[in-house]
mmCIF file of C-alpha atoms and ligand atoms in Angstrom:
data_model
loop_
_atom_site.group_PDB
_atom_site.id
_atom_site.type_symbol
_atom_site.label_atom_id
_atom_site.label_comp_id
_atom_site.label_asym_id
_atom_site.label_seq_id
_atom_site.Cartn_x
_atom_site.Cartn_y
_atom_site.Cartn_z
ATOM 1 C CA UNK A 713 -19.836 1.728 0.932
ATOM 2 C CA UNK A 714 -16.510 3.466 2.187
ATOM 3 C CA UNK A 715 -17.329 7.101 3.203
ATOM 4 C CA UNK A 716 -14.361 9.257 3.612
ATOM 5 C CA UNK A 717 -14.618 10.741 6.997
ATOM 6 C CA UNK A 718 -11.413 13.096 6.941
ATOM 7 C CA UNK A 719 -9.129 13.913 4.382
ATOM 8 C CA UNK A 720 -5.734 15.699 5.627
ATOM 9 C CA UNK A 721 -2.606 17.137 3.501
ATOM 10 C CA UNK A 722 0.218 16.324 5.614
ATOM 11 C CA UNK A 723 3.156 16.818 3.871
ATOM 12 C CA UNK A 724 4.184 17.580 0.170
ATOM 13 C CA UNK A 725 1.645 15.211 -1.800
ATOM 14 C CA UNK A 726 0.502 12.943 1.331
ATOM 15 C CA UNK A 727 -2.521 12.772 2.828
ATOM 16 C CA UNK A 728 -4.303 11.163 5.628
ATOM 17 C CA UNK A 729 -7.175 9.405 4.875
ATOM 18 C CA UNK A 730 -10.056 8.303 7.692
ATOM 19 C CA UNK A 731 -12.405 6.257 6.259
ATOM 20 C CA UNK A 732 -15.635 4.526 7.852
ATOM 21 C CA UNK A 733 -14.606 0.405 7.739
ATOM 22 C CA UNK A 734 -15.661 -0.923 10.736
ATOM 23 C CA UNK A 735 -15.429 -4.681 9.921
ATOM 24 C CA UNK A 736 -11.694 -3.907 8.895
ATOM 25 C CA UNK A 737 -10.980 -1.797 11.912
ATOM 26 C CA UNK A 738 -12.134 -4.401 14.058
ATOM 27 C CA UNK A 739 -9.876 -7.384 12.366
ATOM 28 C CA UNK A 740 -6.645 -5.835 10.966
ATOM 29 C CA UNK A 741 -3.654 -6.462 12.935
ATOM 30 C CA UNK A 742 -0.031 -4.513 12.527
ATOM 31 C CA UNK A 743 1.265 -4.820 8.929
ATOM 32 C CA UNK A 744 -1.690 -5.628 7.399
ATOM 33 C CA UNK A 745 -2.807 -3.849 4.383
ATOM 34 C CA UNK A 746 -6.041 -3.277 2.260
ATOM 35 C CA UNK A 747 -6.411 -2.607 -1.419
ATOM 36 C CA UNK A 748 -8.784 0.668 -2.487
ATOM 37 C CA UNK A 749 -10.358 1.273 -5.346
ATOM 38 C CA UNK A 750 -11.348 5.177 -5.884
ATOM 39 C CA UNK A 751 -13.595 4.968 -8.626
ATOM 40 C CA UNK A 752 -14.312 2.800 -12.056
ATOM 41 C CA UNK A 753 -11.396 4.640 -14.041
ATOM 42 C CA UNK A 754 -8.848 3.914 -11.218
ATOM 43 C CA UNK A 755 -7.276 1.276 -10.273
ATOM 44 C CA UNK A 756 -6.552 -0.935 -7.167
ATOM 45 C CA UNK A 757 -4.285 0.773 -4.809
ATOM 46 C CA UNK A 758 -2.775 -1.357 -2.110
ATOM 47 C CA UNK A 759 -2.268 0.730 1.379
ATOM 48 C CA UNK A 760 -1.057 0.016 4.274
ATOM 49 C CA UNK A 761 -3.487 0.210 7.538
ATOM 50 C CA UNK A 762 -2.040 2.891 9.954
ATOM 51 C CA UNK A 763 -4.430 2.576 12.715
ATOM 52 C CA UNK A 764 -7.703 1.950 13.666
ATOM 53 C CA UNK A 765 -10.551 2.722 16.273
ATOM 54 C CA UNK A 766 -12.604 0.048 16.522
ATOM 55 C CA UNK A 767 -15.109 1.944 18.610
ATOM 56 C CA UNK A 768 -15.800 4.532 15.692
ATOM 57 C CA UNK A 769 -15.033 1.953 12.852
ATOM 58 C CA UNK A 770 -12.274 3.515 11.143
ATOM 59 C CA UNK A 771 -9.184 3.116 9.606
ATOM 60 C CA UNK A 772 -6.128 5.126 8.779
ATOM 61 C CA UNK A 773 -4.541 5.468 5.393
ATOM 62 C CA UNK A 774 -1.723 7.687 4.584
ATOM 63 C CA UNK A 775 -1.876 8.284 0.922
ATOM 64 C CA UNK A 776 1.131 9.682 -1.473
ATOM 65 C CA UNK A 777 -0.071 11.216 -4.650
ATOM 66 C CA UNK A 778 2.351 9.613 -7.257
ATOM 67 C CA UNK A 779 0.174 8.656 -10.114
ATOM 68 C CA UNK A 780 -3.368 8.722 -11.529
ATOM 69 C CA UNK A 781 -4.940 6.755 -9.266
ATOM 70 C CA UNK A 782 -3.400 7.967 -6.077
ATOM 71 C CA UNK A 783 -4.139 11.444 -7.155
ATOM 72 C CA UNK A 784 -7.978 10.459 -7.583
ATOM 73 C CA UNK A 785 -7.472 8.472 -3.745
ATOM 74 C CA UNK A 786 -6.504 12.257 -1.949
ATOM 75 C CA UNK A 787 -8.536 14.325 -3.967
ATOM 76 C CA UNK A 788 -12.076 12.936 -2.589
ATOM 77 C CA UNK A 789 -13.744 14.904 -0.096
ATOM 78 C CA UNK A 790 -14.704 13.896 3.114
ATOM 79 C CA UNK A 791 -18.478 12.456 2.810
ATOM 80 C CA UNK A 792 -17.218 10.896 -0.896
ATOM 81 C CA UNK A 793 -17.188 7.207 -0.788
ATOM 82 C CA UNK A 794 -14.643 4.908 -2.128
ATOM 83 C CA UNK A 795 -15.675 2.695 -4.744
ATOM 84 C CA UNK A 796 -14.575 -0.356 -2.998
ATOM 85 C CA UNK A 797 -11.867 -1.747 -0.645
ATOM 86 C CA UNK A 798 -10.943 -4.885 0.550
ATOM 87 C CA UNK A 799 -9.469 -6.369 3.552
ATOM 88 C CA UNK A 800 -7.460 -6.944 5.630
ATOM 89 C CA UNK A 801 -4.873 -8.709 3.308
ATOM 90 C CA UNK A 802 -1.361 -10.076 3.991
ATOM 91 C CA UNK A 803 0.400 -11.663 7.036
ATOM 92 C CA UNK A 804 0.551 -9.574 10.031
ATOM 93 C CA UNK A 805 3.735 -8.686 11.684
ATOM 94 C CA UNK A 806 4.989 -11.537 14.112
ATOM 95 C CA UNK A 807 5.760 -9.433 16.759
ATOM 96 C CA UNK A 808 8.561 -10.318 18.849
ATOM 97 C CA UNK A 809 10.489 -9.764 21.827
ATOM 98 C CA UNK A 810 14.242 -8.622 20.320
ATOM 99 C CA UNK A 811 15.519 -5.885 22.899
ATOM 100 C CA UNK A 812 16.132 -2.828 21.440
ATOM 101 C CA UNK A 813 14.860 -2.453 18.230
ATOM 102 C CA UNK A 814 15.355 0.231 15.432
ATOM 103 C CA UNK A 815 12.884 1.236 13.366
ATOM 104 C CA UNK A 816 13.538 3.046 10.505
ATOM 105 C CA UNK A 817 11.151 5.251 7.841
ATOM 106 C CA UNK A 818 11.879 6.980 4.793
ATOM 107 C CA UNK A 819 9.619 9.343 3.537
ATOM 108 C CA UNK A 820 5.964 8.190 2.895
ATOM 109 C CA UNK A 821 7.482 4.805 4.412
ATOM 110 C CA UNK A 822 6.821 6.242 7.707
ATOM 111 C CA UNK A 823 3.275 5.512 7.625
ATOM 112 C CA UNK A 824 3.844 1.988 7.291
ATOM 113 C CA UNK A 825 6.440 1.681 10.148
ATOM 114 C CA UNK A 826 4.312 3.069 12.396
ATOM 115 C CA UNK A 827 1.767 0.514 13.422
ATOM 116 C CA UNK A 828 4.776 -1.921 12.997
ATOM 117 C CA UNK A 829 7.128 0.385 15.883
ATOM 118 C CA UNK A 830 3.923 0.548 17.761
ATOM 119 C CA UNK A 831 3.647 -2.946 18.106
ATOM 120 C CA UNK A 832 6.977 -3.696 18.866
ATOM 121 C CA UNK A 833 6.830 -1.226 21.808
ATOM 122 C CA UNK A 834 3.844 -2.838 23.026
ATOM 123 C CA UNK A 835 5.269 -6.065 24.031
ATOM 124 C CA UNK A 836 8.567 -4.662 25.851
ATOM 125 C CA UNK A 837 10.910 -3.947 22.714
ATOM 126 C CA UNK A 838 12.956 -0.546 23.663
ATOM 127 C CA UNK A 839 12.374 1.047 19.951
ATOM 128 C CA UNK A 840 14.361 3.510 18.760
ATOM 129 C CA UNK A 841 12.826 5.342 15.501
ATOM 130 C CA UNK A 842 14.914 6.755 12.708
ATOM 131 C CA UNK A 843 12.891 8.957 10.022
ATOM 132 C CA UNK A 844 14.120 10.616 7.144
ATOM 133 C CA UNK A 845 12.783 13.001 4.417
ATOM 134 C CA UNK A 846 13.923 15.440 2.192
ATOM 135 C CA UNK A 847 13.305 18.483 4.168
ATOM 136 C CA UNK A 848 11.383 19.030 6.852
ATOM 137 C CA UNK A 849 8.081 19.458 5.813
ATOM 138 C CA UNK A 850 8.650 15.665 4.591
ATOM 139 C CA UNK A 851 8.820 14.347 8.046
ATOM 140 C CA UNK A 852 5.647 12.696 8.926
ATOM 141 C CA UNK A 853 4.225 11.394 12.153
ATOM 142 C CA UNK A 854 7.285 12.407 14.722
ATOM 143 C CA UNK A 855 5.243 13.339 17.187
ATOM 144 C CA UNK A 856 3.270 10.075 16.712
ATOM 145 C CA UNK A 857 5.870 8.103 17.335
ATOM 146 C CA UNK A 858 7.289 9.372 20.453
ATOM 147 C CA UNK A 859 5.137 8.183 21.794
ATOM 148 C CA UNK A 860 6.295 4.694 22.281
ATOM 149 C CA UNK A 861 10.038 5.297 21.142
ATOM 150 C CA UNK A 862 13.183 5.891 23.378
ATOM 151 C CA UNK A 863 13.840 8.175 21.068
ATOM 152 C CA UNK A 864 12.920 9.629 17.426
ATOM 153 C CA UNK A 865 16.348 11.040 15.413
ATOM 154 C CA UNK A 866 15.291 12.793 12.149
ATOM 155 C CA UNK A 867 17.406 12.872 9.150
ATOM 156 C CA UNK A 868 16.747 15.378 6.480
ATOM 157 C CA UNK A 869 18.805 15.529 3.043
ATOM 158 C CA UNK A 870 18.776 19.553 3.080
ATOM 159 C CA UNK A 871 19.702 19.391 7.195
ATOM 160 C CA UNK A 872 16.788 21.773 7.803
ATOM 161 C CA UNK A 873 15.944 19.279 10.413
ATOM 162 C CA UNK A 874 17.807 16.583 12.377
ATOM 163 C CA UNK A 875 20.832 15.764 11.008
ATOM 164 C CA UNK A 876 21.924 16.106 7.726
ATOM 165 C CA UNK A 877 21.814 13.327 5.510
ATOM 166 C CA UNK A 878 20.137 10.040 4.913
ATOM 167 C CA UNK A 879 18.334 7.434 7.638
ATOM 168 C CA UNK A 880 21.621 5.248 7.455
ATOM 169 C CA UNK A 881 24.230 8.227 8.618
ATOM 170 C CA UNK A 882 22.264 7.731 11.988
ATOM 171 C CA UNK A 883 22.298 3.897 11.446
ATOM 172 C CA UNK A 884 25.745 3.618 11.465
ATOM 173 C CA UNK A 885 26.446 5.530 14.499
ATOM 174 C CA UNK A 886 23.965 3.210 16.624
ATOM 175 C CA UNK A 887 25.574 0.099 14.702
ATOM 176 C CA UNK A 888 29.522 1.490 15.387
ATOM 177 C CA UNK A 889 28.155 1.900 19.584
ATOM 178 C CA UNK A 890 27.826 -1.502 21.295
ATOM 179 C CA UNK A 891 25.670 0.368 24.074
ATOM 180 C CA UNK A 892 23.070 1.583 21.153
ATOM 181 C CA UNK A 893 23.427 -1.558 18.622
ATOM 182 C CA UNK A 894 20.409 -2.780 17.952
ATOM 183 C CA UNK A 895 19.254 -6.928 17.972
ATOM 184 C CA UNK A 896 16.689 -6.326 15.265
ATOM 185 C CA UNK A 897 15.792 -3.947 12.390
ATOM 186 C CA UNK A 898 12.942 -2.799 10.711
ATOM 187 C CA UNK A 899 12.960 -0.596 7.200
ATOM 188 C CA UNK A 900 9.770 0.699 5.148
ATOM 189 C CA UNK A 901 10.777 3.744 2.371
ATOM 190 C CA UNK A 902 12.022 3.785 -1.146
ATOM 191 C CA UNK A 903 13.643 0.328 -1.999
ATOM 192 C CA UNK A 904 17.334 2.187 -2.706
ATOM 193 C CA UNK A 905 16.794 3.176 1.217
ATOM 194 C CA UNK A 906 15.781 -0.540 2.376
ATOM 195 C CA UNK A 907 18.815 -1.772 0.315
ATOM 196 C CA UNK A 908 21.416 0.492 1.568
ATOM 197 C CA UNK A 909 19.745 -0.875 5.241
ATOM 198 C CA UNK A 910 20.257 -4.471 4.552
ATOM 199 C CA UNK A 911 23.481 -4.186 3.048
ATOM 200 C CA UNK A 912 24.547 -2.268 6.846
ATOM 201 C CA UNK A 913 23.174 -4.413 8.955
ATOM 202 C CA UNK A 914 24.417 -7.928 6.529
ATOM 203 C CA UNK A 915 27.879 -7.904 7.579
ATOM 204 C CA UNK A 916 27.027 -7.491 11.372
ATOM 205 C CA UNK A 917 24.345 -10.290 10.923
ATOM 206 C CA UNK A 918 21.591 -7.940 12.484
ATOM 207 C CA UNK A 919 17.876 -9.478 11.683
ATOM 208 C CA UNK A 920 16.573 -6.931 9.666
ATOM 209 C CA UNK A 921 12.613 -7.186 8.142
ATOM 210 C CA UNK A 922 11.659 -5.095 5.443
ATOM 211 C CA UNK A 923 7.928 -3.898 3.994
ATOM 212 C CA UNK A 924 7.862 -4.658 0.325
ATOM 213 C CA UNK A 925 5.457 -2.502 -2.067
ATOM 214 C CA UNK A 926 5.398 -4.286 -5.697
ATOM 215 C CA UNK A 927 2.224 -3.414 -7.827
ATOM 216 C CA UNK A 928 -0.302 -5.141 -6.891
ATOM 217 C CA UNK A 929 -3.438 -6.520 -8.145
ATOM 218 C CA UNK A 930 -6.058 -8.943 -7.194
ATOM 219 C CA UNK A 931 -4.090 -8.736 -3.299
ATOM 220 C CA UNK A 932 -4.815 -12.800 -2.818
ATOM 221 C CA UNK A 933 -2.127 -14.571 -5.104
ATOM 222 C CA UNK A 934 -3.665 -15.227 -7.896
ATOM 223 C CA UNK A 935 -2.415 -12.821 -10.421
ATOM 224 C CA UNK A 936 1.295 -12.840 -9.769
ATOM 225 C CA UNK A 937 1.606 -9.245 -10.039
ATOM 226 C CA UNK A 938 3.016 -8.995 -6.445
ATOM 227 C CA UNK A 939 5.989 -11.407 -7.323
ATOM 228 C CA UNK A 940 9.317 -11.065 -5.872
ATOM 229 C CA UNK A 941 12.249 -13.469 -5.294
ATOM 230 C CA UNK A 942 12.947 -14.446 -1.879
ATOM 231 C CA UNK A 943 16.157 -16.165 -0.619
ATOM 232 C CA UNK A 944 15.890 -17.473 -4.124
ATOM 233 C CA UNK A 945 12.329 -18.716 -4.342
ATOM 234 C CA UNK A 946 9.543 -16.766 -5.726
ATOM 235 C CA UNK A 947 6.819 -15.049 -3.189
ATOM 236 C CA UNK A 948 4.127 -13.289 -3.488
ATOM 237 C CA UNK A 949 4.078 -10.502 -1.506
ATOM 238 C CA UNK A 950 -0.006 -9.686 -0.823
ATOM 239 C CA UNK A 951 -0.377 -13.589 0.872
ATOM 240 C CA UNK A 952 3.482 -14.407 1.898
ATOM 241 C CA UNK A 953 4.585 -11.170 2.814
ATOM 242 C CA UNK A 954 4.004 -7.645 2.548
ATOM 243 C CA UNK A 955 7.406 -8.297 5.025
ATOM 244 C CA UNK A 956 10.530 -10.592 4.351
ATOM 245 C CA UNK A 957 13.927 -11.268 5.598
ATOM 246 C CA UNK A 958 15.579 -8.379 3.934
ATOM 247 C CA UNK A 959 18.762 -10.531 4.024
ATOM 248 C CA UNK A 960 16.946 -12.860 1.269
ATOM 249 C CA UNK A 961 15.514 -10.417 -0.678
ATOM 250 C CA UNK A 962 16.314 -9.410 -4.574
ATOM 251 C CA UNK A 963 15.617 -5.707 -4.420
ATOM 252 C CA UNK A 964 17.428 -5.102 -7.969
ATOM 253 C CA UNK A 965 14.118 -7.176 -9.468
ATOM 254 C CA UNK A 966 11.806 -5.564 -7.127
ATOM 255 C CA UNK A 967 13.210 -1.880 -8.709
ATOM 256 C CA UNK A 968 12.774 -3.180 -12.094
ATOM 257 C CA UNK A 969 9.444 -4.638 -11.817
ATOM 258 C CA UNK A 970 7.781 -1.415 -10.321
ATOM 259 C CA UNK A 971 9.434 0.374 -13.007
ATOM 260 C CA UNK A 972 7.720 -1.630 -15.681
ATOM 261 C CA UNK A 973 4.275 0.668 -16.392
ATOM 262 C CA UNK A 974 6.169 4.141 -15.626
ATOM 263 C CA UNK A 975 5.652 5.624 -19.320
ATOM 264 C CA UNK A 976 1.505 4.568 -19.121
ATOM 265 C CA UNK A 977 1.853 5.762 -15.572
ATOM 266 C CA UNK A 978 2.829 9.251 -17.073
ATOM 267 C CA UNK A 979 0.451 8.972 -20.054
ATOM 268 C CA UNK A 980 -2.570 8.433 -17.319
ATOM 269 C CA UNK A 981 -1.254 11.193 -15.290
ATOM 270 C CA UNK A 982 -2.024 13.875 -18.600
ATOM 271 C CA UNK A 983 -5.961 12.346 -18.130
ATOM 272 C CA UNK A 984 -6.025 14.359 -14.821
ATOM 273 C CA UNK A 985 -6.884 18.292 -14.603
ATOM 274 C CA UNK A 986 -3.389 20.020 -14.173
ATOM 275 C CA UNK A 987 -4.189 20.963 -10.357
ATOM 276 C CA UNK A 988 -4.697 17.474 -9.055
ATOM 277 C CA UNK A 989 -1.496 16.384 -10.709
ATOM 278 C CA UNK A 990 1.693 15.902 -8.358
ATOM 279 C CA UNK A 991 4.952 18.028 -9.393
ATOM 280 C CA UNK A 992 8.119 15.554 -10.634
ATOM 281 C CA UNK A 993 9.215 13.361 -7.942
ATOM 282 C CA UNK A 994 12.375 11.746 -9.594
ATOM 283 C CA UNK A 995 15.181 11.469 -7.744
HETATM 284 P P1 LIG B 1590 12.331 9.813 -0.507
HETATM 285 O O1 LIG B 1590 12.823 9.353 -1.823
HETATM 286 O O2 LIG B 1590 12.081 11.252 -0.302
HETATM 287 O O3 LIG B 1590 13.352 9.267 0.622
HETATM 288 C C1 LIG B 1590 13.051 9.422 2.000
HETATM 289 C C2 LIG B 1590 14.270 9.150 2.811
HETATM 290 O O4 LIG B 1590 14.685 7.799 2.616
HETATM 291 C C3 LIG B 1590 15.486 9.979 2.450
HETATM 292 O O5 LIG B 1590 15.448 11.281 2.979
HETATM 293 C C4 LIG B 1590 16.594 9.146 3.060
HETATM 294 O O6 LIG B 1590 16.724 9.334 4.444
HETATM 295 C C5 LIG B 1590 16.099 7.737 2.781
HETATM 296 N N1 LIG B 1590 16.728 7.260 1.539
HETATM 297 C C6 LIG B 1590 16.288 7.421 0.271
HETATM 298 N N2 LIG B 1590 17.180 6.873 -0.593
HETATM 299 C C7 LIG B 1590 18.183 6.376 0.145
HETATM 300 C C8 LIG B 1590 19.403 5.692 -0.143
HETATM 301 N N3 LIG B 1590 19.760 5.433 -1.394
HETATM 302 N N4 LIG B 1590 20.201 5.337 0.887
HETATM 303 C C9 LIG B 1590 19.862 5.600 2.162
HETATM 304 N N5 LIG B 1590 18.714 6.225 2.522
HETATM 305 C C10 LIG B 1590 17.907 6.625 1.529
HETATM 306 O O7 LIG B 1590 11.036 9.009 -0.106
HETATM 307 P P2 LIG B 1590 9.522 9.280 -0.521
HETATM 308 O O8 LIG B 1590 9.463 9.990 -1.830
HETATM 309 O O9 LIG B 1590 8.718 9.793 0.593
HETATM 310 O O10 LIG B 1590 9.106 7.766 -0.694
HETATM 311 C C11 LIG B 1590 8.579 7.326 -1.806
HETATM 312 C C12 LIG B 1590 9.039 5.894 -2.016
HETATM 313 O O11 LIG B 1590 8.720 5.047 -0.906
HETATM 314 C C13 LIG B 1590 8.367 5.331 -3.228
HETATM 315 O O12 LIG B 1590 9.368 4.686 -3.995
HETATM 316 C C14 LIG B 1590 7.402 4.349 -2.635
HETATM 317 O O13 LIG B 1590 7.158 3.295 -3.535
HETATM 318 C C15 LIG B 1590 8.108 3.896 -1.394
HETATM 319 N N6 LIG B 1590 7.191 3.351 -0.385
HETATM 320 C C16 LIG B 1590 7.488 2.134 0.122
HETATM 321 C C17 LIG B 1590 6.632 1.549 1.024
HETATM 322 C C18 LIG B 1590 6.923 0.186 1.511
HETATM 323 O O14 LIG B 1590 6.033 -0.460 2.048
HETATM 324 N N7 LIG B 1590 8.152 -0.278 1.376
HETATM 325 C C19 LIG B 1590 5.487 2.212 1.434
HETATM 326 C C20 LIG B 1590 5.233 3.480 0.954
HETATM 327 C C21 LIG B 1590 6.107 4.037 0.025
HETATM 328 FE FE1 LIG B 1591 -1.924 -10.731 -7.229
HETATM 329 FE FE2 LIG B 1591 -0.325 -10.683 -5.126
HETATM 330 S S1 LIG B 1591 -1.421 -9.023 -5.995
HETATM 331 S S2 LIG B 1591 -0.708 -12.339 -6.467
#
């Protein structure tokens, strides 16, 4: 059993989720993941673990409702248990010593950056955090993250906070300054965003790592469902990855193959009472 011990709305359709996993807390390492199962209608959810406390056997999930089975994920109550979850799965980050480092979130993306950044910081890297959102009440975990960066620059598309714009306006500017250029970068958001990132940094041959989300299934490479084409070879991303060389990586395939269930996404999102379903999100 998985009790929920806190259940937060942080921003527009994401939650934080607390939930009793001791075992996990005490093995995961930075970029590791685990893959939840609400309950028997929904399915297996692969989530990135924010943080732990080993001494009161939690983990932290941030959680954006999206579809059916996200939107059963935030609405349980604290005390609720989760049907099942499994984990840690994937490779942990290799952590390593670049110099100054930018890390950079978009949206929801942010959760997953943020055990990355805070590993990064912790052996020496001077890491310099770029988030973006839509407005400002997308902006998650800035405060968090201060906490370790030399600095945190927001982005948001409406300018109601930070600059106006996207995650790579401020990218450029540290890219065009040789005092600010960074030796390494990391990018977790929408796959456009990690795209427009790698094709920046490619022609000033900047190592650049990415977090991949493809649907996922079993989470320990035997379905295939993770696939995705790496510097021309097939990986899956649940044992190989969830992060690559984003120099290597095909993200035109990765867009089409998590586009491939969107219309029985939208039929399964009519099963759920009108409340608990998430307003358009299309860009
Ligand atoms: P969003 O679409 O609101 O974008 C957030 C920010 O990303 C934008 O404000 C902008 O700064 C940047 N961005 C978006 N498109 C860009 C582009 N074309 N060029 C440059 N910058 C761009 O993000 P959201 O709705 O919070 O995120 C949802 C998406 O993130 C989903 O597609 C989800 O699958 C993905 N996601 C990815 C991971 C991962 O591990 N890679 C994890 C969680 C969520
Ligand atoms: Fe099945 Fe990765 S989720 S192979």
């Amino acid at each position: 059993m998985f009790p929920i011990v806190s259940n937060d709305l942080i921003a527009p359709y994401v939650h934080r989720l607390i939930i009793q996993a001791p075992r996990v807390a005490k093995a995961r390492r930075p970029g590791q993941f685990v893959i939840v199962h609400a309950d028997r209608q929904a399915e297996r959810v692969p989530l990135t673990i924010a943080d732990a406390d080993t001494d009161r056997g939690t983990i932290t999930l941030f959680v954006q409702a999206v579809g059916y089975s996200t939107c059963r994920l935030v609405a349980m109550s604290s005390g609720e248990s989760l049907r099942d979850l499994a984990g840690p799965l994937g490779r942990p980050t290799r952590i390593e010593r670049y110099g100054r480092v930018a890390c950079i979130g978009g949206g929801v993306g942010t959760a997953v950056l943020y055990p990355l950044a805070k590993a990064l910081a912790a052996v020496g890297n001077q890491v310099i955090t770029i988030i973006g959102g839509r407005t400002s009440e997308f902006i998650i975990l800035a405060n968090e993250l201060t906490e370790f960066s030399s600095e945190v620059l927001i982005t948001t598309e409406d300018g109601s906070r930070g600059k106006k714009g996207f995650v790579t306006h401020v990218l450029q500017y540290l890219i065009g300054d040789p005092r600010s250029v960074p030796q390494a970068v990391y990018a977790v958001g929408p796959v456009p965003m990690m795209k427009a990132v790698t094709d920046m940094t490619r022609p000033h041959q900047i190592k650049t790592i990415v977090s991949l989300n493809p649907i996922m299934i079993d989470g320990t490479g035997m379905c295939g469902g993770c696939r995705v084409m790496v510097g021309g070879q097939m990986k899956f991303a649940c044992v190989d990855g969830p992060e690559f060389d984003a120099h290597q990586v095909d993200f035109a395939l990765l867009a089409d193959r998590l586009s491939t269930y969107r219309d029985e996404e939208c039929r399964m999102l009519q099963r759920l009472p009108k409340q608990q379903r998430p307003a358009a999100r299309q860009r």
